[in-house]
Short mmCIF file of N, CA and C in Angstrom, two decimals:
data_model
loop_
_atom_site.label_atom_id
_atom_site.label_comp_id
_atom_site.label_asym_id
_atom_site.label_seq_id
_atom_site.Cartn_x
_atom_site.Cartn_y
_atom_site.Cartn_z
N UNK A 1 98.37 92.56 78.89
CA UNK A 1 98.66 91.34 79.61
C UNK A 1 99.23 90.32 78.61
N UNK A 2 100.38 89.76 78.99
CA UNK A 2 101.01 88.77 78.11
C UNK A 2 100.80 87.34 78.61
N UNK A 3 100.31 87.15 79.82
CA UNK A 3 100.14 85.84 80.37
C UNK A 3 99.02 85.84 81.39
N UNK A 4 98.45 84.67 81.65
CA UNK A 4 97.41 84.53 82.64
C UNK A 4 97.99 84.10 84.00
N UNK A 5 99.31 84.03 84.11
CA UNK A 5 99.96 83.61 85.34
C UNK A 5 99.69 84.60 86.46
N UNK A 6 99.62 84.10 87.69
CA UNK A 6 99.46 85.01 88.81
C UNK A 6 100.81 85.47 89.34
N UNK A 7 101.88 85.14 88.66
CA UNK A 7 103.22 85.64 89.00
C UNK A 7 103.47 86.86 88.12
N UNK A 8 103.70 87.95 88.76
CA UNK A 8 103.92 89.18 88.01
C UNK A 8 103.77 90.37 88.91
N UNK A 9 103.71 91.54 88.30
CA UNK A 9 103.53 92.77 89.08
C UNK A 9 102.07 92.88 89.47
N UNK A 10 101.73 92.24 90.56
CA UNK A 10 100.34 92.23 91.07
C UNK A 10 100.24 93.20 92.25
N UNK A 11 99.26 94.08 92.19
CA UNK A 11 98.98 94.98 93.29
C UNK A 11 97.74 94.46 94.03
N UNK A 12 97.60 94.90 95.25
CA UNK A 12 96.34 94.64 96.00
C UNK A 12 95.59 95.95 96.09
N UNK A 13 94.36 95.94 95.63
CA UNK A 13 93.54 97.14 95.57
C UNK A 13 92.28 96.99 96.33
N UNK A 14 91.60 98.11 96.54
CA UNK A 14 90.31 98.07 97.26
C UNK A 14 89.38 99.12 96.66
N UNK A 15 88.10 98.88 96.86
CA UNK A 15 87.04 99.84 96.56
C UNK A 15 86.14 99.85 97.77
N UNK A 16 85.82 100.98 98.30
CA UNK A 16 85.06 101.07 99.53
C UNK A 16 83.64 101.52 99.27
N UNK A 17 82.71 100.91 99.98
CA UNK A 17 81.32 101.33 99.92
C UNK A 17 80.95 102.07 101.20
N UNK A 18 80.25 103.15 101.09
CA UNK A 18 79.78 103.89 102.26
C UNK A 18 78.26 103.90 102.30
N UNK A 19 77.61 103.13 101.44
CA UNK A 19 76.12 103.09 101.41
C UNK A 19 75.60 101.66 101.46
N UNK A 20 76.27 100.83 102.25
CA UNK A 20 75.78 99.44 102.42
C UNK A 20 75.95 98.54 101.21
N UNK A 21 76.84 98.93 100.27
CA UNK A 21 77.15 98.06 99.14
C UNK A 21 76.38 98.40 97.87
N UNK A 22 75.58 99.44 97.90
CA UNK A 22 74.84 99.82 96.69
C UNK A 22 75.77 100.40 95.62
N UNK A 23 76.86 101.05 96.05
CA UNK A 23 77.83 101.59 95.10
C UNK A 23 79.20 101.46 95.75
N UNK A 24 80.23 101.68 94.94
CA UNK A 24 81.60 101.60 95.41
C UNK A 24 82.37 102.85 95.00
N UNK A 25 83.33 103.24 95.80
CA UNK A 25 84.18 104.40 95.49
C UNK A 25 85.24 104.00 94.47
N UNK A 26 86.19 104.91 94.23
CA UNK A 26 87.22 104.63 93.25
C UNK A 26 88.19 103.56 93.70
N UNK A 27 88.82 102.92 92.75
CA UNK A 27 89.88 101.91 93.01
C UNK A 27 91.06 102.60 93.66
N UNK A 28 91.55 102.03 94.78
CA UNK A 28 92.74 102.53 95.46
C UNK A 28 93.76 101.41 95.59
N UNK A 29 95.03 101.65 95.33
CA UNK A 29 96.10 100.70 95.53
C UNK A 29 96.46 100.67 97.00
N UNK A 30 96.32 99.51 97.63
CA UNK A 30 96.66 99.36 99.05
C UNK A 30 98.17 99.04 99.18
N UNK A 31 98.64 98.07 98.43
CA UNK A 31 100.06 97.70 98.42
C UNK A 31 100.51 97.36 97.03
N UNK A 32 101.77 97.67 96.72
CA UNK A 32 102.37 97.25 95.48
C UNK A 32 102.51 98.29 94.41
N UNK A 33 101.86 99.39 94.55
CA UNK A 33 101.94 100.42 93.47
C UNK A 33 103.29 100.98 93.23
N UNK A 34 104.15 100.98 94.22
CA UNK A 34 105.48 101.60 94.12
C UNK A 34 106.60 100.61 93.87
N UNK A 35 106.29 99.33 93.67
CA UNK A 35 107.33 98.35 93.46
C UNK A 35 106.95 97.39 92.35
N UNK A 36 107.85 96.48 92.03
CA UNK A 36 107.61 95.52 90.95
C UNK A 36 107.38 94.10 91.48
N UNK A 37 107.23 93.95 92.83
CA UNK A 37 107.01 92.65 93.43
C UNK A 37 105.62 92.07 93.10
N UNK A 38 105.48 90.82 93.37
CA UNK A 38 104.17 90.14 93.29
C UNK A 38 103.52 90.21 94.66
N UNK A 39 102.26 90.58 94.71
CA UNK A 39 101.51 90.65 95.98
C UNK A 39 100.24 89.83 95.80
N UNK A 40 99.90 89.02 96.78
CA UNK A 40 98.70 88.19 96.62
C UNK A 40 98.23 87.58 97.93
N UNK A 41 97.22 86.77 97.81
CA UNK A 41 96.61 86.07 98.93
C UNK A 41 96.21 87.00 100.06
N UNK A 42 95.51 88.10 99.76
CA UNK A 42 95.13 89.07 100.80
C UNK A 42 94.10 88.46 101.78
N UNK A 43 94.30 88.77 103.05
CA UNK A 43 93.40 88.29 104.09
C UNK A 43 93.09 89.45 105.06
N UNK A 44 92.01 90.20 104.82
CA UNK A 44 91.71 91.32 105.76
C UNK A 44 91.15 90.82 107.08
N UNK A 45 91.53 91.48 108.14
CA UNK A 45 91.04 91.22 109.49
C UNK A 45 90.55 92.54 110.07
N UNK A 46 89.27 92.56 110.50
CA UNK A 46 88.70 93.78 111.03
C UNK A 46 88.55 93.66 112.53
N UNK A 47 89.08 94.64 113.24
CA UNK A 47 88.88 94.79 114.70
C UNK A 47 87.94 95.96 114.89
N UNK A 48 86.66 95.72 114.89
CA UNK A 48 85.66 96.80 114.98
C UNK A 48 85.76 97.59 116.28
N UNK A 49 86.12 96.90 117.36
CA UNK A 49 86.22 97.59 118.64
C UNK A 49 87.32 98.62 118.63
N UNK A 50 88.45 98.29 117.99
CA UNK A 50 89.59 99.18 117.95
C UNK A 50 89.56 100.10 116.73
N UNK A 51 88.65 99.84 115.77
CA UNK A 51 88.61 100.63 114.58
C UNK A 51 89.81 100.46 113.68
N UNK A 52 90.31 99.22 113.64
CA UNK A 52 91.53 98.93 112.87
C UNK A 52 91.29 97.80 111.88
N UNK A 53 91.77 97.97 110.69
CA UNK A 53 91.74 96.91 109.66
C UNK A 53 93.18 96.49 109.39
N UNK A 54 93.46 95.20 109.50
CA UNK A 54 94.78 94.67 109.16
C UNK A 54 94.63 93.84 107.91
N UNK A 55 95.60 93.97 107.00
CA UNK A 55 95.59 93.21 105.75
C UNK A 55 96.89 92.42 105.70
N UNK A 56 96.73 91.12 105.85
CA UNK A 56 97.90 90.20 105.73
C UNK A 56 97.96 89.74 104.28
N UNK A 57 99.15 89.61 103.74
CA UNK A 57 99.31 89.19 102.34
C UNK A 57 100.69 88.61 102.13
N UNK A 58 100.87 87.90 101.01
CA UNK A 58 102.15 87.36 100.63
C UNK A 58 102.78 88.29 99.59
N UNK A 59 104.06 88.45 99.65
CA UNK A 59 104.75 89.28 98.65
C UNK A 59 106.15 88.76 98.43
N UNK A 60 106.65 89.01 97.23
CA UNK A 60 108.02 88.59 96.91
C UNK A 60 108.39 88.96 95.52
N UNK A 61 109.65 88.84 95.22
CA UNK A 61 110.16 89.21 93.89
C UNK A 61 109.82 88.15 92.89
N UNK A 62 110.05 88.49 91.62
CA UNK A 62 109.88 87.53 90.58
C UNK A 62 111.00 87.69 89.60
N UNK A 63 111.24 86.69 88.78
CA UNK A 63 112.29 86.77 87.77
C UNK A 63 111.82 86.00 86.54
N UNK A 64 112.75 85.68 85.66
CA UNK A 64 112.35 84.98 84.43
C UNK A 64 112.19 85.94 83.29
N UNK A 65 111.70 85.41 82.19
CA UNK A 65 111.50 86.28 81.04
C UNK A 65 109.99 86.48 80.81
N UNK A 66 109.62 87.51 80.04
CA UNK A 66 108.20 87.72 79.80
C UNK A 66 107.50 86.46 79.24
N UNK A 67 106.36 86.18 79.78
CA UNK A 67 105.65 84.96 79.37
C UNK A 67 106.04 83.72 80.12
N UNK A 68 107.17 83.73 80.81
CA UNK A 68 107.65 82.63 81.61
C UNK A 68 108.20 83.09 82.98
N UNK A 69 107.34 83.70 83.79
CA UNK A 69 107.83 84.26 85.07
C UNK A 69 108.17 83.15 86.03
N UNK A 70 109.08 83.47 86.94
CA UNK A 70 109.47 82.53 88.01
C UNK A 70 109.30 83.26 89.32
N UNK A 71 108.59 82.62 90.25
CA UNK A 71 108.30 83.23 91.53
C UNK A 71 109.49 83.11 92.46
N UNK A 72 109.85 84.18 93.14
CA UNK A 72 110.90 84.15 94.13
C UNK A 72 110.34 83.82 95.50
N UNK A 73 111.19 83.89 96.50
CA UNK A 73 110.77 83.61 97.86
C UNK A 73 109.71 84.63 98.28
N UNK A 74 108.62 84.11 98.88
CA UNK A 74 107.53 85.04 99.32
C UNK A 74 107.56 85.10 100.84
N UNK A 75 107.20 86.26 101.33
CA UNK A 75 107.13 86.43 102.77
C UNK A 75 105.76 87.00 103.16
N UNK A 76 105.42 86.80 104.42
CA UNK A 76 104.17 87.33 104.95
C UNK A 76 104.40 88.80 105.29
N UNK A 77 103.48 89.63 104.89
CA UNK A 77 103.54 91.06 105.23
C UNK A 77 102.18 91.47 105.72
N UNK A 78 102.14 92.60 106.44
CA UNK A 78 100.90 93.13 106.95
C UNK A 78 100.90 94.66 106.90
N UNK A 79 99.80 95.24 106.56
CA UNK A 79 99.59 96.69 106.63
C UNK A 79 98.36 96.92 107.49
N UNK A 80 98.26 98.05 108.12
CA UNK A 80 97.13 98.39 108.98
C UNK A 80 96.53 99.73 108.57
N UNK A 81 95.25 99.85 108.78
CA UNK A 81 94.54 101.12 108.59
C UNK A 81 93.71 101.36 109.85
N UNK A 82 93.76 102.59 110.32
CA UNK A 82 92.95 102.97 111.49
C UNK A 82 91.77 103.86 111.06
N UNK A 83 91.63 104.04 109.76
CA UNK A 83 90.53 104.91 109.26
C UNK A 83 89.76 104.19 108.15
N UNK A 84 89.63 102.87 108.27
CA UNK A 84 88.91 102.03 107.30
C UNK A 84 89.45 102.16 105.88
N UNK A 85 90.73 102.52 105.75
CA UNK A 85 91.37 102.66 104.45
C UNK A 85 90.96 103.88 103.68
N UNK A 86 90.30 104.84 104.33
CA UNK A 86 89.79 105.98 103.61
C UNK A 86 90.86 107.03 103.31
N UNK A 87 91.92 107.08 104.12
CA UNK A 87 92.98 108.08 103.85
C UNK A 87 92.72 109.37 104.56
N UNK A 88 91.79 109.42 105.49
CA UNK A 88 91.49 110.67 106.18
C UNK A 88 92.52 111.03 107.23
N UNK A 89 93.21 110.04 107.75
CA UNK A 89 94.23 110.30 108.80
C UNK A 89 95.63 110.38 108.23
N UNK A 90 95.83 109.91 107.04
CA UNK A 90 97.15 109.93 106.36
C UNK A 90 96.90 110.35 104.95
N UNK A 91 97.95 110.79 104.30
CA UNK A 91 97.79 111.05 102.88
C UNK A 91 97.69 109.73 102.13
N UNK A 92 97.11 109.76 100.97
CA UNK A 92 97.00 108.55 100.17
C UNK A 92 95.83 107.70 100.56
N UNK A 93 96.07 106.43 100.68
CA UNK A 93 95.01 105.46 100.84
C UNK A 93 94.66 105.19 102.28
N UNK A 94 95.42 105.67 103.23
CA UNK A 94 95.10 105.44 104.63
C UNK A 94 95.67 104.21 105.21
N UNK A 95 96.63 103.58 104.54
CA UNK A 95 97.28 102.36 105.03
C UNK A 95 98.70 102.65 105.42
N UNK A 96 99.15 102.01 106.50
CA UNK A 96 100.53 102.23 106.97
C UNK A 96 101.54 101.50 106.09
N UNK A 97 102.78 101.60 106.46
CA UNK A 97 103.86 100.93 105.73
C UNK A 97 103.86 99.44 106.02
N UNK A 98 104.19 98.60 105.03
CA UNK A 98 104.20 97.15 105.25
C UNK A 98 105.21 96.72 106.30
N UNK A 99 104.87 95.70 107.05
CA UNK A 99 105.77 95.09 108.04
C UNK A 99 105.98 93.67 107.57
N UNK A 100 107.24 93.22 107.44
CA UNK A 100 107.56 91.87 107.00
C UNK A 100 107.57 90.91 108.17
N UNK A 101 107.45 89.65 107.85
CA UNK A 101 107.54 88.59 108.88
C UNK A 101 106.24 88.47 109.62
N UNK A 102 106.32 88.28 110.93
CA UNK A 102 105.11 88.09 111.72
C UNK A 102 104.34 89.38 111.93
N UNK A 103 104.99 90.51 111.75
CA UNK A 103 104.28 91.78 112.00
C UNK A 103 104.31 92.16 113.44
N UNK A 104 104.90 91.31 114.30
CA UNK A 104 104.93 91.54 115.72
C UNK A 104 106.08 92.45 116.09
N UNK A 105 105.80 93.65 116.49
CA UNK A 105 106.84 94.59 116.85
C UNK A 105 107.12 94.63 118.35
N UNK A 106 106.44 93.76 119.08
CA UNK A 106 106.55 93.69 120.51
C UNK A 106 107.94 93.16 120.91
N UNK A 107 108.50 93.67 122.00
CA UNK A 107 109.75 93.15 122.49
C UNK A 107 109.51 92.14 123.60
N UNK A 108 108.24 91.92 123.95
CA UNK A 108 107.92 90.94 124.97
C UNK A 108 107.81 89.57 124.35
N UNK A 109 108.55 88.59 124.88
CA UNK A 109 108.47 87.25 124.25
C UNK A 109 107.08 86.65 124.50
N UNK A 110 106.67 85.73 123.61
CA UNK A 110 105.36 85.10 123.77
C UNK A 110 105.39 84.20 124.99
N UNK A 111 104.22 83.90 125.60
CA UNK A 111 104.22 83.02 126.76
C UNK A 111 104.64 81.61 126.39
N UNK A 112 105.29 80.93 127.35
CA UNK A 112 105.79 79.57 127.10
C UNK A 112 104.62 78.62 126.96
N UNK A 113 104.77 77.64 126.08
CA UNK A 113 103.76 76.64 125.90
C UNK A 113 103.99 75.45 126.81
N UNK A 114 102.90 74.89 127.32
CA UNK A 114 103.01 73.73 128.18
C UNK A 114 103.42 72.50 127.33
N UNK A 115 104.28 71.70 127.88
CA UNK A 115 104.67 70.43 127.23
C UNK A 115 103.68 69.35 127.59
N UNK A 116 103.24 68.61 126.60
CA UNK A 116 102.28 67.52 126.90
C UNK A 116 102.91 66.17 126.71
#
C-alpha cells in the first residue's frame, strides 16, 4: 500500500458465517476483482421472504499518479444473490453481474406523483 486514500483499486469482499457468527468462512470478492475501478460504500439489503440479497455500491474509474489518485465519476451499481452469496447456484461467489444506474430493468414506468 502506497497511500491511505480510499481512492484506488478497492474491491468489495465478504465472509459468511453459518454458525451464528462464531466463525467465518473464507474471504470472497463480491465485486471488483476483475477490474481496476474503485468500489465502495456498500449497502446490503436482505429480502428474507424472497431469499435475495441485494448489494448497492458506488463504483467508478480513477486516474492520477501513484500516491496522488484522482476519483472519476462514480455511479450507483447493484448486484444480487439468490443463494446468500454462497455460490451454490452459480459458479464463483454466487453474485450476479453488476447493473449500473437505478438497477431497474422494468419497462413499466413508475406511478405518477401527486402534485401538492
